mmCIF file of N, CA and C in Angstrom:
data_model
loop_
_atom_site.group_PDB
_atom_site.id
_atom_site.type_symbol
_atom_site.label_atom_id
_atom_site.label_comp_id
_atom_site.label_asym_id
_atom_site.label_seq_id
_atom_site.Cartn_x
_atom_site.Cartn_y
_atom_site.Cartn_z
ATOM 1 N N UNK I 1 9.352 -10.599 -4.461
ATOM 2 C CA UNK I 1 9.812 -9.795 -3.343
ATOM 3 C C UNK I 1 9.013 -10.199 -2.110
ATOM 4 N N UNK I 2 10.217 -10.528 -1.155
ATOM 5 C CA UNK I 2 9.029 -11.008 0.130
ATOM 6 C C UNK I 2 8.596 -9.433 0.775
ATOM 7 N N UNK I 3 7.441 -9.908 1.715
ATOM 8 C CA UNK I 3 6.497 -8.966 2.620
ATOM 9 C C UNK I 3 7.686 -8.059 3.385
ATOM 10 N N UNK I 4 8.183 -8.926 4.118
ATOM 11 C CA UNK I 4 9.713 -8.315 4.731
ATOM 12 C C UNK I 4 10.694 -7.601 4.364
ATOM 13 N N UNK I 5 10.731 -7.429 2.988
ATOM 14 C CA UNK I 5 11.366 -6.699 2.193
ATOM 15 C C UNK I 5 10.780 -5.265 2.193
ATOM 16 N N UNK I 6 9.117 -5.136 2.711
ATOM 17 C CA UNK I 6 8.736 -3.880 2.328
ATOM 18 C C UNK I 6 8.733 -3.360 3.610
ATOM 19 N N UNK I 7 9.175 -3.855 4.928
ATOM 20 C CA UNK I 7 8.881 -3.071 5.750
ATOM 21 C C UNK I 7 9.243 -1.630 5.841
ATOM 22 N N UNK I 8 7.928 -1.141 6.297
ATOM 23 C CA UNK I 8 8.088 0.920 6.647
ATOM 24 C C UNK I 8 7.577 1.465 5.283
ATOM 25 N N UNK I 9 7.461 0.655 4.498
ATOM 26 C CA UNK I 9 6.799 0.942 2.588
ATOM 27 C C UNK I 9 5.980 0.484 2.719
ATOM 28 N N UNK I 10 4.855 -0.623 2.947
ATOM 29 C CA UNK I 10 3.840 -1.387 2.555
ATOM 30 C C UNK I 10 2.603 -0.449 3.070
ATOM 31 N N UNK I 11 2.276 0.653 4.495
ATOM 32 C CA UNK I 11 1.295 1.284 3.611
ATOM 33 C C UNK I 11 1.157 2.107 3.527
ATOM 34 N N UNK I 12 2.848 2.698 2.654
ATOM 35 C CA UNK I 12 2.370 3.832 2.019
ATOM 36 C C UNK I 12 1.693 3.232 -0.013
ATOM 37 N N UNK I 13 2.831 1.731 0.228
ATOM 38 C CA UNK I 13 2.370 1.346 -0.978
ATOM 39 C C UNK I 13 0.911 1.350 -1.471
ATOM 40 N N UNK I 14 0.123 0.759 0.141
ATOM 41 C CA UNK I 14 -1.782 0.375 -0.266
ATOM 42 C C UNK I 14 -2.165 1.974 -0.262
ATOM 43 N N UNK I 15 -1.939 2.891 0.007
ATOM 44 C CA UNK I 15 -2.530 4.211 0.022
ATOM 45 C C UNK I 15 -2.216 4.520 -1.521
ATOM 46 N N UNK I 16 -1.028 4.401 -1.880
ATOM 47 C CA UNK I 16 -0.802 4.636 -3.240
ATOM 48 C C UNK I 16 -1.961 3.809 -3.889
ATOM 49 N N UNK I 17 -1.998 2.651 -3.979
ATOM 50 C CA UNK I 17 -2.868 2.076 -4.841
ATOM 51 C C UNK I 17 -4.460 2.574 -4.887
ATOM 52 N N UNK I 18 -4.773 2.612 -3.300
ATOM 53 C CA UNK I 18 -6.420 3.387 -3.504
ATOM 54 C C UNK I 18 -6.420 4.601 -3.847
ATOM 55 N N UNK I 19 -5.182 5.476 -3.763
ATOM 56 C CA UNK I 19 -5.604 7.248 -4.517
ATOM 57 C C UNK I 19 -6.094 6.980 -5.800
ATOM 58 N N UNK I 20 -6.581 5.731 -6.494
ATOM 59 C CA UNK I 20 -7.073 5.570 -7.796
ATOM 60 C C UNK I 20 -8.631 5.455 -7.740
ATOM 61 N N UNK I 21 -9.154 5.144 -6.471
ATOM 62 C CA UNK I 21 -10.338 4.719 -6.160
ATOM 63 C C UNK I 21 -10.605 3.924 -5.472
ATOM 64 N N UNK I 22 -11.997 3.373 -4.624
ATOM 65 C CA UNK I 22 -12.249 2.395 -3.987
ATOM 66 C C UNK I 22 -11.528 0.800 -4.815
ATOM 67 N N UNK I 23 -11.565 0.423 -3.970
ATOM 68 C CA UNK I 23 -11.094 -1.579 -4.367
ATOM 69 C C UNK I 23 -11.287 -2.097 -3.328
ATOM 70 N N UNK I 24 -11.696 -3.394 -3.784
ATOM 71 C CA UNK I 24 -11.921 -4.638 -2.282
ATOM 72 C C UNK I 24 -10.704 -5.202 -2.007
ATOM 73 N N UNK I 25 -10.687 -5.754 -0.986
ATOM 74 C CA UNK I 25 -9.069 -6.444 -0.435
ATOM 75 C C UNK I 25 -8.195 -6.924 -1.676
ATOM 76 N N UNK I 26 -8.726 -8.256 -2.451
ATOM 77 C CA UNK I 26 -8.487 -9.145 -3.527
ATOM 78 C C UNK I 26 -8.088 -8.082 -4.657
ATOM 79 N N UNK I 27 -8.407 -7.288 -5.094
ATOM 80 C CA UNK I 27 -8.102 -5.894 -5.798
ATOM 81 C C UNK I 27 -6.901 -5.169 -5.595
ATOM 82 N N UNK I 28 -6.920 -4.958 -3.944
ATOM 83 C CA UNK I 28 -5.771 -4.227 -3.995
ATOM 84 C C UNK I 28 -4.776 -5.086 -4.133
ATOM 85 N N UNK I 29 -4.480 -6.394 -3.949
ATOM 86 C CA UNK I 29 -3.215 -7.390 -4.087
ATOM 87 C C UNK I 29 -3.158 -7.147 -5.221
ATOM 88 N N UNK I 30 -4.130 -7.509 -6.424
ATOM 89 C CA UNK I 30 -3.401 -8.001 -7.954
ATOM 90 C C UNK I 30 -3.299 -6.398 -8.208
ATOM 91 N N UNK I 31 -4.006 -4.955 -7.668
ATOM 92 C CA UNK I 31 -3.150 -3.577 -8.334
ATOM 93 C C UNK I 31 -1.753 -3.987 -7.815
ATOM 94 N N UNK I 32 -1.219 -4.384 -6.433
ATOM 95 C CA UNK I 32 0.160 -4.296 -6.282
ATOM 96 C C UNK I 32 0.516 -4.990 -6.642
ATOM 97 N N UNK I 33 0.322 -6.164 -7.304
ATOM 98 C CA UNK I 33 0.960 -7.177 -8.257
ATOM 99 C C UNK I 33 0.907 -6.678 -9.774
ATOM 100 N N UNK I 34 0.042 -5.579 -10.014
ATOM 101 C CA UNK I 34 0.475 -5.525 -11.579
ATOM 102 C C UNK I 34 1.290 -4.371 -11.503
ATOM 103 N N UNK I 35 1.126 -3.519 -10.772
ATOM 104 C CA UNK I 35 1.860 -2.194 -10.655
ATOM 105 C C UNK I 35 3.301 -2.339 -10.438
ATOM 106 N N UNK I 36 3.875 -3.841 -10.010
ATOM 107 C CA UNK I 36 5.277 -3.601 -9.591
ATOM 108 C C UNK I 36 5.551 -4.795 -10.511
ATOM 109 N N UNK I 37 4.862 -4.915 -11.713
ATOM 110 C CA UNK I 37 5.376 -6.118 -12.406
ATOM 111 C C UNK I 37 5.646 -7.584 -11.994
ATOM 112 N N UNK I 38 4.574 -8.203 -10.890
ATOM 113 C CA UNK I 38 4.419 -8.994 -10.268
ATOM 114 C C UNK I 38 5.676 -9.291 -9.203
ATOM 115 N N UNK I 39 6.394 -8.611 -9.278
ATOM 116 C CA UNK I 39 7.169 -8.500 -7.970
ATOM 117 C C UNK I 39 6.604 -8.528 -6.418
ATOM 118 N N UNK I 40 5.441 -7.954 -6.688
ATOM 119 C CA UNK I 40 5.090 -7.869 -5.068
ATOM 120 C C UNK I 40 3.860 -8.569 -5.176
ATOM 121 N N UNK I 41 4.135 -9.728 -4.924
ATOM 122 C CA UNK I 41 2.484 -11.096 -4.572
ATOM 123 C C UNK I 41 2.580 -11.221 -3.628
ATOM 124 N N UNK I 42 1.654 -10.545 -2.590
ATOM 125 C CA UNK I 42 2.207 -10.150 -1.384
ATOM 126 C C UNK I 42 0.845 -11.290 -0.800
ATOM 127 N N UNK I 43 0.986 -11.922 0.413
ATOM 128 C CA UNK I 43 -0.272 -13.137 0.681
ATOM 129 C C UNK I 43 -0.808 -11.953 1.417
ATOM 130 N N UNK I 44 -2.692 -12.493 1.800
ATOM 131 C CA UNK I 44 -3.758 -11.674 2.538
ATOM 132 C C UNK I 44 -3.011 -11.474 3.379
ATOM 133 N N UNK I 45 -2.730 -12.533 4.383
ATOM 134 C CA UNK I 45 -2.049 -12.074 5.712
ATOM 135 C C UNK I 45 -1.368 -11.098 6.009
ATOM 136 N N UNK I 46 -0.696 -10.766 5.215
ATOM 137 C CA UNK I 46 -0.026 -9.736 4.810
ATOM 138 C C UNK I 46 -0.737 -7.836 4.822
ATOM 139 N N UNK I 47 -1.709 -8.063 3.586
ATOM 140 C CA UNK I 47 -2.258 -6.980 3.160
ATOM 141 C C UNK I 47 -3.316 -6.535 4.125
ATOM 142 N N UNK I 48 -4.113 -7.928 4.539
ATOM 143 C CA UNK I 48 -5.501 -7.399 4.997
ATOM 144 C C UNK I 48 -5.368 -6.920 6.636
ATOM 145 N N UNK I 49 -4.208 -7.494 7.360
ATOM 146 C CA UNK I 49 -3.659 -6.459 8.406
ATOM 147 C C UNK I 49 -3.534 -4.966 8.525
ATOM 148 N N UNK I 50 -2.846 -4.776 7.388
ATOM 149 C CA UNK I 50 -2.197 -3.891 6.802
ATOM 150 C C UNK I 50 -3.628 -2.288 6.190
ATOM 151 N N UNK I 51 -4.397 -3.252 5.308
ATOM 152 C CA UNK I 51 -5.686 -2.663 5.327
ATOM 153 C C UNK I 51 -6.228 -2.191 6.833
ATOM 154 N N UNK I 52 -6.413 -3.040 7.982
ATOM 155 C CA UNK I 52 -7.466 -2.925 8.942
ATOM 156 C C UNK I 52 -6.220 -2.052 9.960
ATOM 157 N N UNK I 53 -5.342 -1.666 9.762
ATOM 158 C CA UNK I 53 -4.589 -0.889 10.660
ATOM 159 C C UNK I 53 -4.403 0.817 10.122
ATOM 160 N N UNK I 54 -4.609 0.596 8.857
ATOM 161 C CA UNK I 54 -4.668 1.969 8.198
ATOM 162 C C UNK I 54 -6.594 2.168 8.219
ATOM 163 N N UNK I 55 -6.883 1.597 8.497
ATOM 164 C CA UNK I 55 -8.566 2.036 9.175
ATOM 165 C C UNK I 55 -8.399 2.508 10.304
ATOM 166 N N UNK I 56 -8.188 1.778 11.415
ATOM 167 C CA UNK I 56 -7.937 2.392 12.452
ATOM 168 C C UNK I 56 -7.324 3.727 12.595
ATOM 169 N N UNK I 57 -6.174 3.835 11.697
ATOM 170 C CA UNK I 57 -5.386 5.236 11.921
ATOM 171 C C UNK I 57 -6.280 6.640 11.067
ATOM 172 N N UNK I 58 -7.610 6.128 10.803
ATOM 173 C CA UNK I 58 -8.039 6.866 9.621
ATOM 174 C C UNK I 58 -7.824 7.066 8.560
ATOM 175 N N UNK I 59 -7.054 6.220 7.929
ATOM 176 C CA UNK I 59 -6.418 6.910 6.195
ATOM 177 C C UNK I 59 -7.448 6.460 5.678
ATOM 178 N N UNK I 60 -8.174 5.364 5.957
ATOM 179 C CA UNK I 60 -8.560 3.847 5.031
ATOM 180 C C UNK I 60 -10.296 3.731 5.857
ATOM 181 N N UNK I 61 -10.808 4.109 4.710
ATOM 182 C CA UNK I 61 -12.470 3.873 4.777
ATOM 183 C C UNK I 61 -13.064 2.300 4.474
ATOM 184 N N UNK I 62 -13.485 1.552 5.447
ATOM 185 C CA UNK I 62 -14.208 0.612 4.393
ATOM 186 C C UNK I 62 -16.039 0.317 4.359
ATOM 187 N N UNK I 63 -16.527 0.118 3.794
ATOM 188 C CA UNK I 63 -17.531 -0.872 3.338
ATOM 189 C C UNK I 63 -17.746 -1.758 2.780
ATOM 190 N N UNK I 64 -18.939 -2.500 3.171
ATOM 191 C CA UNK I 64 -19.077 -4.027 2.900
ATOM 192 C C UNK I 64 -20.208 -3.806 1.703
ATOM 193 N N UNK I 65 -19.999 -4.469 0.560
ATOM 194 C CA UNK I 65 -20.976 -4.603 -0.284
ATOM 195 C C UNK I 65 -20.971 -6.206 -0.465
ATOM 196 N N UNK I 66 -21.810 -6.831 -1.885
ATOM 197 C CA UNK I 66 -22.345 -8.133 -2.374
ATOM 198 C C UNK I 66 -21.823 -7.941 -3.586
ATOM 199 N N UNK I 67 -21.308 -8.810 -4.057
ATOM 200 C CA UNK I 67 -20.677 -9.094 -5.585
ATOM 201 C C UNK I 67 -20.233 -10.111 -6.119
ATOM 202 N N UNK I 68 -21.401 -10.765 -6.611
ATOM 203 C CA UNK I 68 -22.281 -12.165 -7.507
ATOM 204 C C UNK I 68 -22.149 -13.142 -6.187
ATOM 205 N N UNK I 69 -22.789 -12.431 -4.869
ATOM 206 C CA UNK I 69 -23.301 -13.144 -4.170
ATOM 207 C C UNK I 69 -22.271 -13.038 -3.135
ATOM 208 N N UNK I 70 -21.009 -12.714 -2.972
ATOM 209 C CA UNK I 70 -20.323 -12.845 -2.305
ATOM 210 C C UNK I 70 -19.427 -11.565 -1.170
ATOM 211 N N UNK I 71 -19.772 -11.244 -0.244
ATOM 212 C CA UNK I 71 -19.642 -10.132 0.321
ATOM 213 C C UNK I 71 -17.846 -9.965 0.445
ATOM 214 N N UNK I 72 -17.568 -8.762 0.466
ATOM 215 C CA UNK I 72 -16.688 -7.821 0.015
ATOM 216 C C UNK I 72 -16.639 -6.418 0.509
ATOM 217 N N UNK I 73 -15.387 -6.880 1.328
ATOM 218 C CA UNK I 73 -14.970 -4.503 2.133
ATOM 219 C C UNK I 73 -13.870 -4.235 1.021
ATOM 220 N N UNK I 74 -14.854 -2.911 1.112
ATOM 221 C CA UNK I 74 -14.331 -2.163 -0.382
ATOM 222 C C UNK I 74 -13.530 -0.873 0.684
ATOM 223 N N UNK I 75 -12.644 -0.810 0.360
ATOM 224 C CA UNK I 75 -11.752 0.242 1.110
ATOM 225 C C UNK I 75 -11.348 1.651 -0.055
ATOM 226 N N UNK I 76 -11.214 2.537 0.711
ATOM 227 C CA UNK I 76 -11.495 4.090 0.086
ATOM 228 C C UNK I 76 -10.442 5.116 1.144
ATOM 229 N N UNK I 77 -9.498 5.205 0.060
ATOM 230 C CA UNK I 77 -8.883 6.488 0.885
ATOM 231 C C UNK I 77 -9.677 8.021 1.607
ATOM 232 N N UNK I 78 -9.344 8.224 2.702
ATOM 233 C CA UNK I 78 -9.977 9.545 3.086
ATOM 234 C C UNK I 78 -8.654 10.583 2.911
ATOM 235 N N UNK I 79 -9.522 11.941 3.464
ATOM 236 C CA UNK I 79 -8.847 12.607 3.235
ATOM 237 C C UNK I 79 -7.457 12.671 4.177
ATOM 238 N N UNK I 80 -7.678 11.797 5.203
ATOM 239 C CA UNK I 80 -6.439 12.057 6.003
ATOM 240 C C UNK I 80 -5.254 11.003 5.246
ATOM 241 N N UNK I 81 -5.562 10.133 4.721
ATOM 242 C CA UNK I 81 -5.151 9.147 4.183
ATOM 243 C C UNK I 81 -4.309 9.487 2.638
ATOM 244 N N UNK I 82 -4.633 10.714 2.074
ATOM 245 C CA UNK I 82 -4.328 11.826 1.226
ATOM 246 C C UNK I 82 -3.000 12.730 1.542
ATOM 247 N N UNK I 83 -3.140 13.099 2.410
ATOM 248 C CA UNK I 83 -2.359 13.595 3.510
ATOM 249 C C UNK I 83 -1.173 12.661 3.875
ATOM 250 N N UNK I 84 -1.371 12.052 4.171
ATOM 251 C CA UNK I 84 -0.435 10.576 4.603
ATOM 252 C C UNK I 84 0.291 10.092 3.339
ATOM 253 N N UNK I 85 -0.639 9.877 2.387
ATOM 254 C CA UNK I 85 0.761 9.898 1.216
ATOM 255 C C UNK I 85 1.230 10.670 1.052
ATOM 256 N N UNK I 86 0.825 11.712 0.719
ATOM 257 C CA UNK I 86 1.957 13.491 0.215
ATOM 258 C C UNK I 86 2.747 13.162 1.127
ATOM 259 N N UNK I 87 2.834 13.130 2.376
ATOM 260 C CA UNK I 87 3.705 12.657 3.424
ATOM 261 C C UNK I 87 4.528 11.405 3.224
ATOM 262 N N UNK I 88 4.208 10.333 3.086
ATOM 263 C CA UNK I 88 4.905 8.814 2.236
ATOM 264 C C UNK I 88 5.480 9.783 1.320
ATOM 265 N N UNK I 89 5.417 10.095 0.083
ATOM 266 C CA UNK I 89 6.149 10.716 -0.724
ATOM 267 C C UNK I 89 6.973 11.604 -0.874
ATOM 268 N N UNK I 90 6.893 12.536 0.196
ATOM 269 C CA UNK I 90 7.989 13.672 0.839
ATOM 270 C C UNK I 90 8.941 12.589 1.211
ATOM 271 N N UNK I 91 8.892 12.084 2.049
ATOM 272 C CA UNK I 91 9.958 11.048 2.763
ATOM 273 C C UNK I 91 10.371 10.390 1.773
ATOM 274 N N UNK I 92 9.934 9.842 0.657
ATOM 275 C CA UNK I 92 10.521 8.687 -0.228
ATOM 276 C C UNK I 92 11.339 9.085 -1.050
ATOM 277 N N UNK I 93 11.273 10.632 -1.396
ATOM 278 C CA UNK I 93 11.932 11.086 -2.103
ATOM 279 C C UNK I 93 13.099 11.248 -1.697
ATOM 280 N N UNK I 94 13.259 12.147 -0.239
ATOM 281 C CA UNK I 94 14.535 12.161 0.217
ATOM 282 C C UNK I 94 15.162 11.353 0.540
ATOM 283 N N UNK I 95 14.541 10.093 1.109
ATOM 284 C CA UNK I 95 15.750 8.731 1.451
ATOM 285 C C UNK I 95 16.065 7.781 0.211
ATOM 286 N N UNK I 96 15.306 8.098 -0.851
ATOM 287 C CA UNK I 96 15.619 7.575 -1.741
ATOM 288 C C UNK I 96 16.723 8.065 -2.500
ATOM 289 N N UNK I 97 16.692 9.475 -2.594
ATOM 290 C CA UNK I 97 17.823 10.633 -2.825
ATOM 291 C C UNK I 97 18.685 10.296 -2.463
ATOM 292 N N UNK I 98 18.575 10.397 -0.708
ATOM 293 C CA UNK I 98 19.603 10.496 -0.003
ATOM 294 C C UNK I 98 20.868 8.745 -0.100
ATOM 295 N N UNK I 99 20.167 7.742 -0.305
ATOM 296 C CA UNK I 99 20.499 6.169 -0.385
ATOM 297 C C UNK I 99 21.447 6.482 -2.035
ATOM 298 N N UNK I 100 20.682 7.377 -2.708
ATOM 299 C CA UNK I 100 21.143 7.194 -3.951
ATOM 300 C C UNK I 100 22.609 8.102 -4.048
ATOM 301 N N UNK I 101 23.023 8.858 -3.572
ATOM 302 C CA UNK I 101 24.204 9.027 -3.279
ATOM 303 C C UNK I 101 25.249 8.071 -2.995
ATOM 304 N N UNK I 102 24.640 7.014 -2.609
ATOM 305 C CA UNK I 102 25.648 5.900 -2.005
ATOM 306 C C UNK I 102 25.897 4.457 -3.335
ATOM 307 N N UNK I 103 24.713 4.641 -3.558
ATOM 308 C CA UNK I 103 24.265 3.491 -3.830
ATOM 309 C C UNK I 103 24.713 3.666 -5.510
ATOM 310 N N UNK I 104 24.110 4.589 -5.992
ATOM 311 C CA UNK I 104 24.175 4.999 -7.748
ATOM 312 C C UNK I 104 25.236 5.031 -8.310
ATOM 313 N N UNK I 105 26.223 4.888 -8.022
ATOM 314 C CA UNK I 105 27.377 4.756 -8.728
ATOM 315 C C UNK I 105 28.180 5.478 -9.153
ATOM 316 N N UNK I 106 27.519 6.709 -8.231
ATOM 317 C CA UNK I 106 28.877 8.130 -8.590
ATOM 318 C C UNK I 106 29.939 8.105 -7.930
ATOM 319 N N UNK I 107 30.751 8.367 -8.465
ATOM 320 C CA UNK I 107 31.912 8.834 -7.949
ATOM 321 C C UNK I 107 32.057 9.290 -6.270
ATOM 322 N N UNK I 108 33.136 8.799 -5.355
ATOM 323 C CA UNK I 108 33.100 9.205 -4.547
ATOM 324 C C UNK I 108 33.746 10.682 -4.201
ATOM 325 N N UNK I 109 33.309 11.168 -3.542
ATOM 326 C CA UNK I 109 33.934 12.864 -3.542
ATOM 327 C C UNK I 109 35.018 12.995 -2.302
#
């Protein structure tokens, strides 16, 4: 699945992935690569934007640690960022709902 495919989803997707806990950049790609059954190998360019813009907006905490020598921002949902998914997820439900009326294969009324 290309990057373009997720636009207006991609970060509610990375918020989903850190409500599990801190992870460094490289982390959060292969959670969204195993979580969607490698469908979404999404490149840095991609993610680590994506990371440093949900910092800015506050969802997305990071720090820099060392790990086997090699430094690493470990990113951490806050609480506003908590907030922001329940919110991603209110919305996903209904347009997903709402698409699925069309889309699912019922009968037209």
């Amino acid at each position: 699945m290309k990057a373009q495919a997720l636009h207006g989803h991609l970060d509610a997707l990375l918020l989903s992935v850190l409500e599990g806990g801190p992870l460094h950049g490289y982390a959060v790609i292969e959670a969204l690569k195993a979580r969607s059954g490698g469908s979404l190998n999404l490149p840095t360019g991609t993610v680590y934007p994506a990371l440093r813009r949900l910092e800015r907006a506050g969802f997305v905490d990071s720090t820099w640690s060392t790990v086997n020598g090699r430094e690493r921002r470990t990113y951490e949902l806050t609480a506003s960022g908590r907030g922001a998914l329940a919110g991603e997820r209110a919305s996903w439900t209904e347009f997903s709902s709402t698409v699925g009326r069309f889309l699912g294969g019922a009968e037209p009324v």
